[in-house]
């Protein structure tokens, strides 16, 4: 019997709270506007960050999860390079050959001369063809097995061969953006065409297939321009930078990483206990680096949404205090009819929590709409609303109502019923 009465009181309290919120729709909306903005901001940013992370993981998986990357400078997202790092000795093909010979867990290894057309360098990698220019190419010299290690697919023609590299041939494989800019509407007939780059004539021998994964619809390979590694050394001898791309044997990624690192430390005379004077990492490390960036952006989003929630919470507390004053006689009648202090507290707390819950639901609905709209306007924009963001947004909104509703609820419960009945 006692349980039934408790349930009945709870239902009655919820009904009264809901009626109070419904009876002042516009005032309730203005009250929880801060909650709406806070939840909206948090969920939209969470959806964008989640979508971006999924895109990055998809890109890395497409290049190969068993790959290891070694370079003399730090790779991945960064803001600057210190002087000591700039003075590091670049890796060499001899380093690559040593790893290939001495690391049994490394299945294959490719070497790359990155960014051959660097700013201020002797090689201008602006590609020209019949009056059309393509200035956005990222030209790299690669060994012939690069395509196999990084899962490069060719849409038209072929990739660089061992003969091309040995002969230092002036041949080039271009990405889809370069092909579309230089040869609009000529798909299928591009291979074999002569173009001009850096004062040399180059033959286009292949066009890359566009990768499925991309960041905002773009992949760095879309702007790639690949030439043979030895050709890169010929046209830009001053560059001298080498990136090593290794593929570990199945199930031996950690062993391959450790073996490669040990070999490079010995070859570069790194003393025991000193940090590496080169950078070597797996695909997982790149994901961790991006996660740290996303965490910083997430903290900023939390700070912004917290301001909205704080403003919304203060608004809820203010309106609940006003509501206590407006309903003083109602509180007196309820107490005269036997309502206990905790019943009054429960009524006003539920009302505050219901207000902020509706604000959270409204913010969630608007966030879903904004995310969908962004994906319609920008089809390549990654956005995926995670379940944890929805649950957290609604949970926090209810929590704000609970916290900021305590004072008005306690104030209402402490009113003297006789004074309340006399209140005009």
PDB file of N, CA and C in Angstrom, residues 80-138:
ATOM      1  N   UNK A  80      55.754  23.816 -34.961  1.00  0.00           N
ATOM      2  CA  UNK A  80      57.074  24.347 -35.292  1.00  0.00           C
ATOM      3  C   UNK A  80      58.131  23.259 -35.132  1.00  0.00           C
ATOM      4  N   UNK A  81      59.327  23.550 -35.652  1.00  0.00           N
ATOM      5  CA  UNK A  81      60.465  22.636 -35.531  1.00  0.00           C
ATOM      6  C   UNK A  81      61.601  23.404 -34.856  1.00  0.00           C
ATOM      7  N   UNK A  82      62.165  22.861 -33.763  1.00  0.00           N
ATOM      8  CA  UNK A  82      63.232  23.583 -33.076  1.00  0.00           C
ATOM      9  C   UNK A  82      64.541  23.444 -33.842  1.00  0.00           C
ATOM     10  N   UNK A  83      65.520  24.264 -33.450  1.00  0.00           N
ATOM     11  CA  UNK A  83      66.792  24.345 -34.184  1.00  0.00           C
ATOM     12  C   UNK A  83      67.546  23.023 -34.133  1.00  0.00           C
ATOM     13  N   UNK A  84      67.554  22.371 -32.977  1.00  0.00           N
ATOM     14  CA  UNK A  84      68.280  21.104 -32.851  1.00  0.00           C
ATOM     15  C   UNK A  84      67.705  20.048 -33.795  1.00  0.00           C
ATOM     16  N   UNK A  85      66.408  20.071 -33.973  1.00  0.00           N
ATOM     17  CA  UNK A  85      65.789  19.099 -34.869  1.00  0.00           C
ATOM     18  C   UNK A  85      66.124  19.406 -36.323  1.00  0.00           C
ATOM     19  N   UNK A  86      66.160  20.690 -36.655  1.00  0.00           N
ATOM     20  CA  UNK A  86      66.487  21.069 -38.038  1.00  0.00           C
ATOM     21  C   UNK A  86      67.904  20.646 -38.421  1.00  0.00           C
ATOM     22  N   UNK A  87      68.807  20.521 -37.428  1.00  0.00           N
ATOM     23  CA  UNK A  87      70.198  20.162 -37.706  1.00  0.00           C
ATOM     24  C   UNK A  87      70.419  18.649 -37.782  1.00  0.00           C
ATOM     25  N   UNK A  88      69.373  17.864 -37.612  1.00  0.00           N
ATOM     26  CA  UNK A  88      69.522  16.410 -37.679  1.00  0.00           C
ATOM     27  C   UNK A  88      69.958  15.956 -39.074  1.00  0.00           C
ATOM     28  N   UNK A  89      70.745  14.912 -39.093  1.00  0.00           N
ATOM     29  CA  UNK A  89      71.190  14.329 -40.352  1.00  0.00           C
ATOM     30  C   UNK A  89      70.041  13.528 -40.962  1.00  0.00           C
ATOM     31  N   UNK A  90      69.733  13.753 -42.243  1.00  0.00           N
ATOM     32  CA  UNK A  90      68.633  13.008 -42.870  1.00  0.00           C
ATOM     33  C   UNK A  90      68.927  11.509 -42.940  1.00  0.00           C
ATOM     34  N   UNK A  91      67.878  10.718 -43.020  1.00  0.00           N
ATOM     35  CA  UNK A  91      68.027   9.286 -43.261  1.00  0.00           C
ATOM     36  C   UNK A  91      68.485   9.070 -44.707  1.00  0.00           C
ATOM     37  N   UNK A  92      69.020   7.880 -44.975  1.00  0.00           N
ATOM     38  CA  UNK A  92      69.567   7.587 -46.302  1.00  0.00           C
ATOM     39  C   UNK A  92      69.032   6.254 -46.815  1.00  0.00           C
ATOM     40  N   UNK A  93      69.280   6.023 -48.088  1.00  0.00           N
ATOM     41  CA  UNK A  93      68.920   4.733 -48.680  1.00  0.00           C
ATOM     42  C   UNK A  93      69.730   3.614 -48.042  1.00  0.00           C
ATOM     43  N   UNK A  94      70.961   3.927 -47.614  1.00  0.00           N
ATOM     44  CA  UNK A  94      71.783   2.926 -46.921  1.00  0.00           C
ATOM     45  C   UNK A  94      71.120   2.493 -45.617  1.00  0.00           C
ATOM     46  N   UNK A  95      70.488   3.436 -44.916  1.00  0.00           N
ATOM     47  CA  UNK A  95      69.734   3.081 -43.705  1.00  0.00           C
ATOM     48  C   UNK A  95      68.605   2.120 -44.050  1.00  0.00           C
ATOM     49  N   UNK A  96      67.931   2.407 -45.155  1.00  0.00           N
ATOM     50  CA  UNK A  96      66.827   1.543 -45.584  1.00  0.00           C
ATOM     51  C   UNK A  96      67.328   0.144 -45.911  1.00  0.00           C
ATOM     52  N   UNK A  97      68.444   0.067 -46.616  1.00  0.00           N
ATOM     53  CA  UNK A  97      69.000  -1.235 -46.988  1.00  0.00           C
ATOM     54  C   UNK A  97      69.430  -2.012 -45.737  1.00  0.00           C
ATOM     55  N   UNK A  98      69.941  -1.310 -44.725  1.00  0.00           N
ATOM     56  CA  UNK A  98      70.358  -1.969 -43.492  1.00  0.00           C
ATOM     57  C   UNK A  98      69.152  -2.562 -42.766  1.00  0.00           C
ATOM     58  N   UNK A  99      68.072  -1.809 -42.713  1.00  0.00           N
ATOM     59  CA  UNK A  99      66.846  -2.322 -42.072  1.00  0.00           C
ATOM     60  C   UNK A  99      66.319  -3.530 -42.835  1.00  0.00           C
ATOM     61  N   UNK A 100      66.352  -3.429 -44.139  1.00  0.00           N
ATOM     62  CA  UNK A 100      65.846  -4.526 -44.980  1.00  0.00           C
ATOM     63  C   UNK A 100      66.645  -5.805 -44.754  1.00  0.00           C
ATOM     64  N   UNK A 101      67.937  -5.642 -44.540  1.00  0.00           N
ATOM     65  CA  UNK A 101      68.807  -6.806 -44.388  1.00  0.00           C
ATOM     66  C   UNK A 101      68.822  -7.350 -42.956  1.00  0.00           C
ATOM     67  N   UNK A 102      68.639  -6.480 -41.964  1.00  0.00           N
ATOM     68  CA  UNK A 102      68.852  -6.883 -40.573  1.00  0.00           C
ATOM     69  C   UNK A 102      67.578  -6.994 -39.731  1.00  0.00           C
ATOM     70  N   UNK A 103      66.429  -6.576 -40.265  1.00  0.00           N
ATOM     71  CA  UNK A 103      65.180  -6.630 -39.491  1.00  0.00           C
ATOM     72  C   UNK A 103      64.278  -7.718 -40.068  1.00  0.00           C
ATOM     73  N   UNK A 104      64.284  -8.908 -39.493  1.00  0.00           N
ATOM     74  CA  UNK A 104      63.496 -10.020 -40.060  1.00  0.00           C
ATOM     75  C   UNK A 104      61.985  -9.789 -39.994  1.00  0.00           C
ATOM     76  N   UNK A 105      61.519  -8.915 -39.112  1.00  0.00           N
ATOM     77  CA  UNK A 105      60.075  -8.671 -39.005  1.00  0.00           C
ATOM     78  C   UNK A 105      59.571  -7.667 -40.034  1.00  0.00           C
ATOM     79  N   UNK A 106      60.492  -7.036 -40.771  1.00  0.00           N
ATOM     80  CA  UNK A 106      60.101  -6.096 -41.824  1.00  0.00           C
ATOM     81  C   UNK A 106      59.955  -6.863 -43.130  1.00  0.00           C
ATOM     82  N   UNK A 107      58.749  -6.877 -43.670  1.00  0.00           N
ATOM     83  CA  UNK A 107      58.487  -7.636 -44.901  1.00  0.00           C
ATOM     84  C   UNK A 107      58.994  -6.920 -46.132  1.00  0.00           C
ATOM     85  N   UNK A 108      58.782  -5.606 -46.207  1.00  0.00           N
ATOM     86  CA  UNK A 108      59.223  -4.825 -47.361  1.00  0.00           C
ATOM     87  C   UNK A 108      59.447  -3.396 -46.921  1.00  0.00           C
ATOM     88  N   UNK A 109      60.202  -2.661 -47.723  1.00  0.00           N
ATOM     89  CA  UNK A 109      60.559  -1.298 -47.348  1.00  0.00           C
ATOM     90  C   UNK A 109      60.696  -0.444 -48.596  1.00  0.00           C
ATOM     91  N   UNK A 110      60.120   0.755 -48.527  1.00  0.00           N
ATOM     92  CA  UNK A 110      60.212   1.710 -49.633  1.00  0.00           C
ATOM     93  C   UNK A 110      60.843   2.998 -49.123  1.00  0.00           C
ATOM     94  N   UNK A 111      61.458   3.743 -50.020  1.00  0.00           N
ATOM     95  CA  UNK A 111      62.013   5.037 -49.631  1.00  0.00           C
ATOM     96  C   UNK A 111      61.453   6.116 -50.534  1.00  0.00           C
ATOM     97  N   UNK A 112      61.291   7.288 -49.931  1.00  0.00           N
ATOM     98  CA  UNK A 112      60.618   8.406 -50.594  1.00  0.00           C
ATOM     99  C   UNK A 112      61.452   9.668 -50.420  1.00  0.00           C
ATOM    100  N   UNK A 113      61.580  10.432 -51.502  1.00  0.00           N
ATOM    101  CA  UNK A 113      62.165  11.774 -51.423  1.00  0.00           C
ATOM    102  C   UNK A 113      60.991  12.749 -51.379  1.00  0.00           C
ATOM    103  N   UNK A 114      60.568  13.190 -50.188  1.00  0.00           N
ATOM    104  CA  UNK A 114      59.339  13.995 -50.076  1.00  0.00           C
ATOM    105  C   UNK A 114      59.543  15.448 -50.470  1.00  0.00           C
ATOM    106  N   UNK A 115      58.478  16.047 -50.998  1.00  0.00           N
ATOM    107  CA  UNK A 115      58.449  17.489 -51.253  1.00  0.00           C
ATOM    108  C   UNK A 115      59.670  17.954 -52.050  1.00  0.00           C
ATOM    109  N   UNK A 116      59.840  17.329 -53.207  1.00  0.00           N
ATOM    110  CA  UNK A 116      60.997  17.660 -54.057  1.00  0.00           C
ATOM    111  C   UNK A 116      60.941  19.118 -54.517  1.00  0.00           C
ATOM    112  N   UNK A 117      59.733  19.602 -54.787  1.00  0.00           N
ATOM    113  CA  UNK A 117      59.597  20.991 -55.240  1.00  0.00           C
ATOM    114  C   UNK A 117      59.405  21.953 -54.089  1.00  0.00           C
ATOM    115  N   UNK A 118      60.226  21.843 -53.045  1.00  0.00           N
ATOM    116  CA  UNK A 118      60.067  22.676 -51.858  1.00  0.00           C
ATOM    117  C   UNK A 118      60.321  24.141 -52.179  1.00  0.00           C
ATOM    118  N   UNK A 119      59.716  25.001 -51.363  1.00  0.00           N
ATOM    119  CA  UNK A 119      59.822  26.446 -51.580  1.00  0.00           C
ATOM    120  C   UNK A 119      61.279  26.891 -51.505  1.00  0.00           C
ATOM    121  N   UNK A 120      61.707  27.625 -52.502  1.00  0.00           N
ATOM    122  CA  UNK A 120      63.077  28.116 -52.554  1.00  0.00           C
ATOM    123  C   UNK A 120      64.067  27.128 -53.121  1.00  0.00           C
ATOM    124  N   UNK A 121      63.613  25.914 -53.468  1.00  0.00           N
ATOM    125  CA  UNK A 121      64.501  24.904 -54.019  1.00  0.00           C
ATOM    126  C   UNK A 121      64.754  25.094 -55.506  1.00  0.00           C
ATOM    127  N   UNK A 122      65.656  24.303 -56.066  1.00  0.00           N
ATOM    128  CA  UNK A 122      66.026  24.471 -57.476  1.00  0.00           C
ATOM    129  C   UNK A 122      65.012  23.885 -58.446  1.00  0.00           C
ATOM    130  N   UNK A 123      64.087  23.071 -57.955  1.00  0.00           N
ATOM    131  CA  UNK A 123      63.153  22.376 -58.843  1.00  0.00           C
ATOM    132  C   UNK A 123      61.748  22.938 -58.673  1.00  0.00           C
ATOM    133  N   UNK A 124      61.223  23.552 -59.721  1.00  0.00           N
ATOM    134  CA  UNK A 124      59.871  24.097 -59.700  1.00  0.00           C
ATOM    135  C   UNK A 124      58.916  23.013 -60.197  1.00  0.00           C
ATOM    136  N   UNK A 125      58.079  22.490 -59.292  1.00  0.00           N
ATOM    137  CA  UNK A 125      57.222  21.383 -59.702  1.00  0.00           C
ATOM    138  C   UNK A 125      55.855  21.840 -60.226  1.00  0.00           C
ATOM    139  N   UNK A 126      55.793  23.055 -60.704  1.00  0.00           N
ATOM    140  CA  UNK A 126      54.604  23.522 -61.405  1.00  0.00           C
ATOM    141  C   UNK A 126      54.510  22.787 -62.747  1.00  0.00           C
ATOM    142  N   UNK A 127      53.401  22.081 -62.967  1.00  0.00           N
ATOM    143  CA  UNK A 127      53.225  21.301 -64.197  1.00  0.00           C
ATOM    144  C   UNK A 127      52.461  22.131 -65.218  1.00  0.00           C
ATOM    145  N   UNK A 128      52.964  22.183 -66.447  1.00  0.00           N
ATOM    146  CA  UNK A 128      52.287  22.920 -67.515  1.00  0.00           C
ATOM    147  C   UNK A 128      52.005  21.997 -68.687  1.00  0.00           C
ATOM    148  N   UNK A 129      50.862  22.241 -69.322  1.00  0.00           N
ATOM    149  CA  UNK A 129      50.470  21.455 -70.505  1.00  0.00           C
ATOM    150  C   UNK A 129      49.523  22.294 -71.351  1.00  0.00           C
ATOM    151  N   UNK A 130      49.975  22.642 -72.539  1.00  0.00           N
ATOM    152  CA  UNK A 130      49.178  23.403 -73.499  1.00  0.00           C
ATOM    153  C   UNK A 130      48.520  24.626 -72.867  1.00  0.00           C
ATOM    154  N   UNK A 131      49.322  25.414 -72.157  1.00  0.00           N
ATOM    155  CA  UNK A 131      48.834  26.657 -71.568  1.00  0.00           C
ATOM    156  C   UNK A 131      48.144  26.495 -70.222  1.00  0.00           C
ATOM    157  N   UNK A 132      47.929  25.283 -69.783  1.00  0.00           N
ATOM    158  CA  UNK A 132      47.292  25.047 -68.480  1.00  0.00           C
ATOM    159  C   UNK A 132      48.367  24.736 -67.446  1.00  0.00           C
ATOM    160  N   UNK A 133      48.189  25.279 -66.237  1.00  0.00           N
ATOM    161  CA  UNK A 133      49.155  25.094 -65.152  1.00  0.00           C
ATOM    162  C   UNK A 133      48.509  24.363 -63.977  1.00  0.00           C
ATOM    163  N   UNK A 134      49.322  23.559 -63.301  1.00  0.00           N
ATOM    164  CA  UNK A 134      48.878  22.942 -62.049  1.00  0.00           C
ATOM    165  C   UNK A 134      49.963  23.208 -61.018  1.00  0.00           C
ATOM    166  N   UNK A 135      49.638  24.082 -60.049  1.00  0.00           N
ATOM    167  CA  UNK A 135      50.632  24.552 -59.084  1.00  0.00           C
ATOM    168  C   UNK A 135      50.514  23.870 -57.721  1.00  0.00           C
ATOM    169  N   UNK A 136      49.524  23.007 -57.539  1.00  0.00           N
ATOM    170  CA  UNK A 136      49.254  22.494 -56.197  1.00  0.00           C
ATOM    171  C   UNK A 136      49.784  21.085 -55.978  1.00  0.00           C
ATOM    172  N   UNK A 137      50.574  20.602 -56.896  1.00  0.00           N
ATOM    173  CA  UNK A 137      51.099  19.247 -56.763  1.00  0.00           C
ATOM    174  C   UNK A 137      52.137  19.132 -55.661  1.00  0.00           C
ATOM    175  N   UNK A 138      52.121  18.008 -54.962  1.00  0.00           N
ATOM    176  CA  UNK A 138      53.127  17.708 -53.947  1.00  0.00           C
ATOM    177  C   UNK A 138      54.023  16.616 -54.524  1.00  0.00           C
TER     178      UNK A 138
END
